[in-house]
Coordinates of C-alpha atoms in Angstrom, one line a residue:
M1 CA 117.8 118.5 97.4
G2 CA 114.7 117.0 95.9
R3 CA 111.6 119.1 95.4
G4 CA 108.3 117.7 96.4
V5 CA 105.3 117.9 94.2
R6 CA 101.8 118.0 95.7
P7 CA 98.5 117.9 93.9
P8 CA 97.3 119.6 91.9
A9 CA 100.4 120.2 89.7
A10 CA 100.6 123.6 88.0
R11 CA 100.5 123.5 84.2
R12 CA 103.3 125.2 82.4
E13 CA 104.3 125.4 78.8
R14 CA 105.7 122.2 77.4
L15 CA 109.5 122.2 77.1
P16 CA 111.1 121.2 73.7
G17 CA 113.1 118.0 73.6
R18 CA 110.6 115.6 75.2
P19 CA 111.8 112.1 74.5
R20 CA 110.1 110.0 72.0
A21 CA 107.6 107.4 73.3
P22 CA 109.0 103.9 73.5
R23 CA 107.9 101.2 71.0
G24 CA 104.6 99.7 72.2
P25 CA 102.8 102.1 74.6
A26 CA 100.9 105.0 73.2
R27 CA 102.7 108.3 73.1
H28 CA 99.9 110.3 74.8
R29 CA 97.5 109.3 77.5
R30 CA 94.2 110.7 78.7
R31 CA 94.5 113.4 81.4
R32 CA 93.1 112.1 84.7
P33 CA 91.2 114.3 87.2
H34 CA 92.8 114.2 90.6
G35 CA 91.6 111.1 92.5
E36 CA 91.0 108.9 89.4
G37 CA 93.7 106.2 89.3
L38 CA 94.7 103.5 86.9
A39 CA 94.5 99.8 87.5
M40 CA 97.9 98.4 88.2
T41 CA 97.8 96.3 85.0
D42 CA 97.5 99.6 83.0
L43 CA 101.1 100.6 83.6
P44 CA 102.9 100.1 80.2
R45 CA 105.8 97.7 80.2
L46 CA 109.0 98.6 78.3
T47 CA 110.8 96.0 76.3
S48 CA 114.4 95.1 77.1
L49 CA 115.6 96.8 73.9
D50 CA 113.7 100.0 75.0
A51 CA 115.3 99.8 78.5
E52 CA 118.8 99.5 77.1
E53 CA 118.3 102.3 74.6
I54 CA 116.7 104.6 77.2
T55 CA 119.1 104.0 80.1
G56 CA 122.4 103.3 78.3
A57 CA 122.8 100.2 80.5
R58 CA 122.9 96.5 79.6
V59 CA 119.9 94.3 80.4
L60 CA 121.1 91.3 82.4
H61 CA 117.9 89.6 83.5
D62 CA 114.2 90.0 83.3
L63 CA 113.1 90.3 86.9
D64 CA 109.6 88.9 86.1
D65 CA 111.3 85.6 85.2
L66 CA 113.4 85.3 88.4
D67 CA 112.2 83.7 91.6
R68 CA 113.5 85.2 94.9
P69 CA 116.3 82.6 95.5
T70 CA 117.7 83.2 92.0
W71 CA 117.4 87.0 92.4
L72 CA 119.3 86.8 95.7
A73 CA 122.0 84.7 94.1
H74 CA 122.5 87.3 91.4
R75 CA 122.7 90.1 94.0
K76 CA 125.7 88.4 95.7
N77 CA 127.7 88.8 92.5
G78 CA 127.7 92.6 92.7
L79 CA 126.5 95.8 94.3
G80 CA 122.9 97.1 93.8
G81 CA 121.3 100.4 94.7
S82 CA 120.5 99.6 98.3
D83 CA 124.1 98.6 98.9
A84 CA 125.4 102.1 98.2
A85 CA 124.0 103.6 101.4
A86 CA 125.7 100.9 103.5
I87 CA 129.1 101.5 101.8
L88 CA 128.7 105.3 102.4
G89 CA 127.8 104.7 106.0
V90 CA 124.3 106.3 105.8
S91 CA 122.0 103.3 105.8
P92 CA 119.8 102.8 108.8
W93 CA 119.4 99.1 108.1
T94 CA 122.7 97.8 106.8
S95 CA 126.3 98.4 107.8
S96 CA 129.4 97.9 105.7
Y97 CA 130.3 94.9 107.8
T98 CA 126.9 93.1 107.4
L99 CA 127.0 93.9 103.7
W100 CA 130.4 92.3 103.4
L101 CA 129.2 89.2 105.2
D102 CA 126.2 89.0 102.9
K103 CA 128.4 89.1 99.8
T104 CA 131.1 86.7 101.1
T105 CA 129.3 84.0 103.0
D106 CA 126.8 81.3 102.1
A107 CA 124.4 82.4 104.9
S108 CA 122.2 84.7 102.8
N109 CA 119.4 86.7 104.5
D110 CA 116.5 85.5 102.3
Q111 CA 113.9 86.5 104.9
S112 CA 112.3 89.8 103.9
S113 CA 110.8 92.0 106.6
L114 CA 107.1 92.9 106.8
A115 CA 108.0 96.5 105.8
Q116 CA 109.9 95.2 102.7
R117 CA 107.0 92.9 101.7
R118 CA 104.5 95.8 102.1
G119 CA 106.7 98.0 100.0
T120 CA 106.9 95.4 97.2
F121 CA 103.1 94.9 97.3
L122 CA 102.4 98.7 97.2
E123 CA 105.0 99.5 94.5
E124 CA 102.8 99.6 91.5
F125 CA 100.1 101.3 93.4
I126 CA 102.5 104.1 94.4
L127 CA 103.8 104.3 90.8
T128 CA 100.3 104.6 89.5
E129 CA 99.1 107.2 92.1
A130 CA 102.2 109.3 91.5
M131 CA 100.8 110.1 88.0
V132 CA 97.7 111.5 89.8
V133 CA 99.8 113.6 92.1
D134 CA 101.7 115.0 89.1
P135 CA 99.7 114.6 85.9
D136 CA 102.7 115.6 83.8
L137 CA 104.4 112.4 84.9
Q138 CA 104.2 109.2 82.8
V139 CA 105.5 106.0 84.4
Y140 CA 106.6 102.8 82.6
R141 CA 107.4 99.5 84.1
A142 CA 111.0 98.4 83.4
P143 CA 111.4 95.2 85.4
Y144 CA 115.0 94.4 84.5
M145 CA 118.3 93.9 86.2
L146 CA 120.6 96.4 84.5
G147 CA 124.3 96.1 84.3
D148 CA 126.9 99.0 84.3
P149 CA 128.3 99.5 80.8
D150 CA 131.9 99.4 82.2
H151 CA 131.7 97.4 85.5
D152 CA 130.2 93.9 85.6
H153 CA 129.7 93.9 89.4
L154 CA 127.6 97.1 89.5
F155 CA 123.9 96.7 88.6
A156 CA 120.6 98.3 89.1
N157 CA 117.0 97.1 89.6
L158 CA 114.8 100.0 88.7
D159 CA 111.2 100.4 89.8
A160 CA 110.3 102.4 86.7
L161 CA 111.4 104.6 83.9
C162 CA 109.6 107.9 83.4
T163 CA 108.9 110.8 81.1
H164 CA 107.6 114.3 82.1
L165 CA 106.0 117.0 80.1
R166 CA 108.1 119.7 81.8
R167 CA 111.4 117.8 82.0
R168 CA 113.9 117.0 79.3
G169 CA 115.0 113.5 78.6
W170 CA 114.1 110.3 80.3
G171 CA 114.2 109.8 84.1
G172 CA 114.1 106.9 86.5
G173 CA 111.3 106.2 89.0
E174 CA 111.6 104.9 92.6
A175 CA 108.6 104.0 94.8
K176 CA 108.9 104.3 98.5
N177 CA 106.4 103.2 101.2
V178 CA 107.5 105.5 104.1
N179 CA 106.9 104.8 107.8
T180 CA 104.9 107.6 109.3
Y181 CA 107.5 108.1 112.0
Q182 CA 110.1 108.7 109.3
R183 CA 108.2 111.6 107.7
H184 CA 110.4 114.2 109.3
E185 CA 113.4 112.8 107.5
W186 CA 111.9 113.9 104.2
E187 CA 111.4 117.6 105.1
N188 CA 114.2 118.7 102.6
G189 CA 113.7 115.9 100.1
P190 CA 114.7 112.2 100.0
P191 CA 117.0 111.3 102.9
A192 CA 120.7 110.6 102.4
Y193 CA 120.2 106.8 102.2
Y194 CA 117.7 107.1 99.3
E195 CA 119.8 109.8 97.6
A196 CA 122.7 107.3 97.7
Q197 CA 120.5 104.7 96.0
V198 CA 119.5 107.2 93.3
G199 CA 123.1 108.2 92.8
H200 CA 124.0 104.5 92.3
Y201 CA 121.3 104.2 89.7
F202 CA 122.5 107.4 87.9
G203 CA 125.9 105.8 87.7
R204 CA 124.6 102.6 86.0
C205 CA 122.2 104.5 83.7
P206 CA 124.3 107.2 82.0
N207 CA 121.4 108.3 79.7
L208 CA 119.0 109.3 82.4
A209 CA 118.8 112.9 83.4
W210 CA 116.6 112.9 86.5
W211 CA 114.9 110.7 89.0
A212 CA 111.3 110.8 90.4
V213 CA 111.2 109.5 94.0
M214 CA 107.5 108.7 94.8
A215 CA 106.9 108.5 98.5
D216 CA 103.7 107.3 100.1
F217 CA 103.5 108.6 103.7
G218 CA 100.1 107.0 104.4
G219 CA 96.7 108.5 104.5
D220 CA 96.3 111.0 101.7
D221 CA 99.9 112.1 101.7
L222 CA 101.8 110.9 98.6
R223 CA 104.5 113.1 97.2
V224 CA 106.8 113.1 94.2
F225 CA 110.3 114.4 94.7
Y226 CA 112.6 115.1 91.8
L227 CA 116.4 114.7 91.8
D228 CA 118.5 115.9 88.9
R229 CA 121.7 114.2 88.0
D230 CA 123.8 117.3 88.9
E231 CA 122.3 117.3 92.4
V232 CA 123.7 113.9 93.3
P233 CA 127.5 113.1 93.7
V234 CA 127.3 110.3 91.2
D235 CA 131.1 110.0 90.6
T236 CA 131.9 110.0 94.3
I237 CA 129.4 107.2 95.0
T238 CA 130.7 105.1 92.2
E239 CA 134.3 105.6 93.3
R240 CA 133.5 104.5 96.8
E241 CA 131.7 101.5 95.5
L242 CA 134.5 100.4 93.2
A243 CA 137.1 100.9 96.0
W244 CA 135.0 98.9 98.5
W245 CA 134.5 96.0 96.0
Q246 CA 138.2 96.0 95.1
T247 CA 139.4 96.0 98.7
H248 CA 136.9 93.7 100.4
I249 CA 135.8 91.3 97.7
V250 CA 138.6 91.1 95.1
E251 CA 141.5 91.5 97.6
G252 CA 139.6 89.7 100.4
Q253 CA 140.3 92.2 103.2
P254 CA 137.6 91.9 105.9
V255 CA 135.5 94.9 106.8
P256 CA 136.1 96.0 110.4
V257 CA 133.2 95.7 112.8
D258 CA 131.5 99.0 113.7
G259 CA 128.9 100.3 116.1
H260 CA 126.1 100.2 113.5
P261 CA 122.8 98.7 115.0
A262 CA 122.8 96.1 112.2
T263 CA 126.3 95.0 113.2
T264 CA 125.4 94.9 116.9
E265 CA 122.3 92.9 116.1
L266 CA 124.2 90.4 114.1
L267 CA 127.0 89.9 116.7
A268 CA 124.4 89.7 119.5
A269 CA 122.9 86.6 117.7
T270 CA 126.3 84.7 118.0
P271 CA 125.5 81.5 119.8
A272 CA 127.0 81.1 123.3
D273 CA 129.0 78.1 124.5
P274 CA 128.1 78.0 128.3
G275 CA 131.1 77.8 130.5
S276 CA 133.6 78.4 127.8
V277 CA 136.5 80.9 128.4
R278 CA 138.7 82.7 125.9
T279 CA 142.1 83.5 127.2
F280 CA 144.2 86.1 125.6
G281 CA 147.9 87.1 125.8
G282 CA 150.9 88.1 123.6
D283 CA 150.0 90.5 120.8
D284 CA 146.3 90.2 121.7
L285 CA 147.1 91.7 125.1
R286 CA 148.0 95.1 123.6
M287 CA 144.9 95.0 121.3
I288 CA 142.5 94.2 124.2
Q289 CA 144.2 96.9 126.4
A290 CA 143.8 99.4 123.6
W291 CA 140.1 98.6 123.3
F292 CA 139.5 99.0 127.0
I293 CA 141.5 102.2 127.1
G294 CA 139.4 103.6 124.3
L295 CA 136.2 102.4 126.0
A296 CA 137.2 104.1 129.3
A297 CA 138.0 107.3 127.5
T298 CA 134.7 107.2 125.6
K299 CA 132.7 106.7 128.7
A300 CA 134.5 109.5 130.5
E301 CA 133.8 111.8 127.5
M302 CA 130.1 110.8 127.4
E303 CA 129.8 111.6 131.2
Q304 CA 131.4 115.0 130.6
L305 CA 129.1 115.6 127.6
E306 CA 126.1 114.7 129.7
A307 CA 127.2 117.0 132.5
D308 CA 127.7 119.8 129.9
E309 CA 124.2 119.2 128.5
A310 CA 122.7 119.3 132.1
D311 CA 124.5 122.7 132.7
A312 CA 123.2 124.2 129.4
K313 CA 119.7 123.1 130.1
N314 CA 119.8 124.5 133.7
Y315 CA 121.0 127.8 132.3
L316 CA 117.9 127.8 130.0
R317 CA 115.6 126.8 133.0
Q318 CA 117.0 129.7 135.1
Y319 CA 116.6 132.1 132.2
L320 CA 113.0 131.0 131.5
G321 CA 111.9 131.2 135.1
E322 CA 108.1 131.0 135.2
A323 CA 107.9 131.4 131.4
T324 CA 106.9 128.2 129.5
E325 CA 108.2 129.2 126.0
L326 CA 111.4 130.8 124.7
V327 CA 110.8 132.9 121.6
D328 CA 113.0 135.3 119.7
E329 CA 112.1 138.7 118.2
A330 CA 111.2 137.0 114.9
G331 CA 108.6 134.9 116.7
R332 CA 110.5 131.7 116.4
T333 CA 110.2 129.2 119.2
W334 CA 113.6 128.0 120.6
A335 CA 112.5 126.0 123.6
T336 CA 109.4 125.1 125.7
W337 CA 109.2 124.3 129.4
R338 CA 105.6 123.3 130.1
P339 CA 104.3 121.3 133.1
S340 CA 102.7 118.0 132.5
K341 CA 99.2 117.2 133.8
P342 CA 98.9 116.7 137.6
K343 CA 98.6 113.1 138.6
A344 CA 97.2 111.2 141.6
V345 CA 99.7 109.1 143.5
T346 CA 98.6 106.5 146.0
D347 CA 100.9 105.0 148.8
W348 CA 99.7 101.4 148.4
R349 CA 101.9 100.1 151.2
A350 CA 100.2 102.5 153.7
V351 CA 96.8 101.5 152.2
A352 CA 97.6 97.8 152.7
A353 CA 98.6 98.4 156.3
D354 CA 95.6 100.5 157.2
L355 CA 93.2 98.2 155.3
A356 CA 94.5 95.1 157.2
A357 CA 93.8 96.9 160.5
E358 CA 90.3 98.1 159.3
L359 CA 89.3 94.6 158.2
A360 CA 90.5 93.1 161.5
E361 CA 88.4 95.7 163.4
H362 CA 85.4 95.8 161.1
A363 CA 85.1 92.3 159.6
D364 CA 81.5 92.7 158.8
D365 CA 81.9 95.8 156.8
D366 CA 82.0 95.8 153.0
A367 CA 85.6 95.2 151.9
E368 CA 85.3 97.3 148.7
D369 CA 84.0 100.3 150.6
L370 CA 86.9 99.9 153.1
L371 CA 89.4 99.7 150.2
T372 CA 88.0 102.8 148.5
G373 CA 88.0 104.9 151.6
T374 CA 91.4 103.8 152.8
A375 CA 93.0 104.4 149.4
A376 CA 91.5 107.9 149.2
D377 CA 93.1 108.7 152.6
H378 CA 96.5 107.9 151.2
T379 CA 96.1 109.4 147.7
T380 CA 97.7 112.8 147.0
T381 CA 97.8 114.9 143.8
K382 CA 101.2 115.9 142.6
P383 CA 101.7 118.8 140.2
G384 CA 103.1 117.7 136.8
S385 CA 106.8 118.2 136.3
R386 CA 108.0 120.6 133.7
S387 CA 109.7 119.1 130.7
L388 CA 112.3 121.3 128.9
L389 CA 112.2 120.7 125.1
T390 CA 115.1 122.2 123.2
A391 CA 114.5 120.5 119.8
P392 CA 113.2 123.7 118.1
G393 CA 116.3 125.7 119.0
L394 CA 118.7 122.9 118.1
K395 CA 117.0 122.7 114.7
L396 CA 117.4 126.5 114.2
I397 CA 121.1 126.3 115.1
K398 CA 121.6 123.5 112.6
E399 CA 119.9 125.4 109.9
S400 CA 121.8 128.6 110.5

């Protein structure tokens, strides 16, 4: 998987075979102390001829010349990097079904999310700061839609092209603005959905040897991960993409619905016709019956799995007894079972009944004092419940 680079980067001897500088930008740049960034406009921009020569792909469009509607229209005509994860079934945001609808219907989703707009806004900032994190990295803007040398419907929109003092050949660059809550997904390098995107780009750009994935986690945490071509299943990704396009676009076979959240969200937005009824019979009867048989079997299996989970956790609770942490001989934590903080619980129904009686008997007394005193009489402190957390042990089992 990708290897993260954190500041300051260690200096090593320069490897032979560093690529020549492109026409236009200077070959060398001043070394920057950590914390000293460049203005966004200082990122050198490659020409289309440079981009073609460096990547081995064909330049289809200059993205700086395209407005969003035109860019979306071009995207419908093929598969880009973000589509690869959906086809492979590893995208958190898009399913194969919603991707198929996007490519085959006129209803294009031209509304970007706040996270997408933030990522676009921060892109050049991340690219620039990555050169501070790893001073051996040089980033060039390459704002082009690149076409596959052999397949017209496969293209790539790269964030950047890069060189590195300690890496051979040219590489690609991808800037990611990462949600803080997704930080754990990057413990072993870029997650599968971004690795699929990089694999797609490798397939379109046969001359590139590596990829720098620059991830901004917020605060002072910006890292650069490197993926080499031989670390990513480029051929498998391309084969899956070609098969998907041939089956579902060229031959017109619909993609079956699935349980992906994106599919669920899309279907849930289907408008309802109040009072309408759909009656089924004939061949549909067997199909509907099969769905419900499968649903019943799945629910029964889930109930059994939940019971098995409860059994396993109770075995752990019994084993722990009064102990609050389960640790092996190597000092690794497998589970914790700690009590939460005690909390005060008030029986407000009893308070209301007593307060009504008190007010009736002592109408001249201060109502606030009566409420405070009555509430205190019906408030008890309950000890905090113990919460069994097994995530550490499950992680250890997964890694073993």
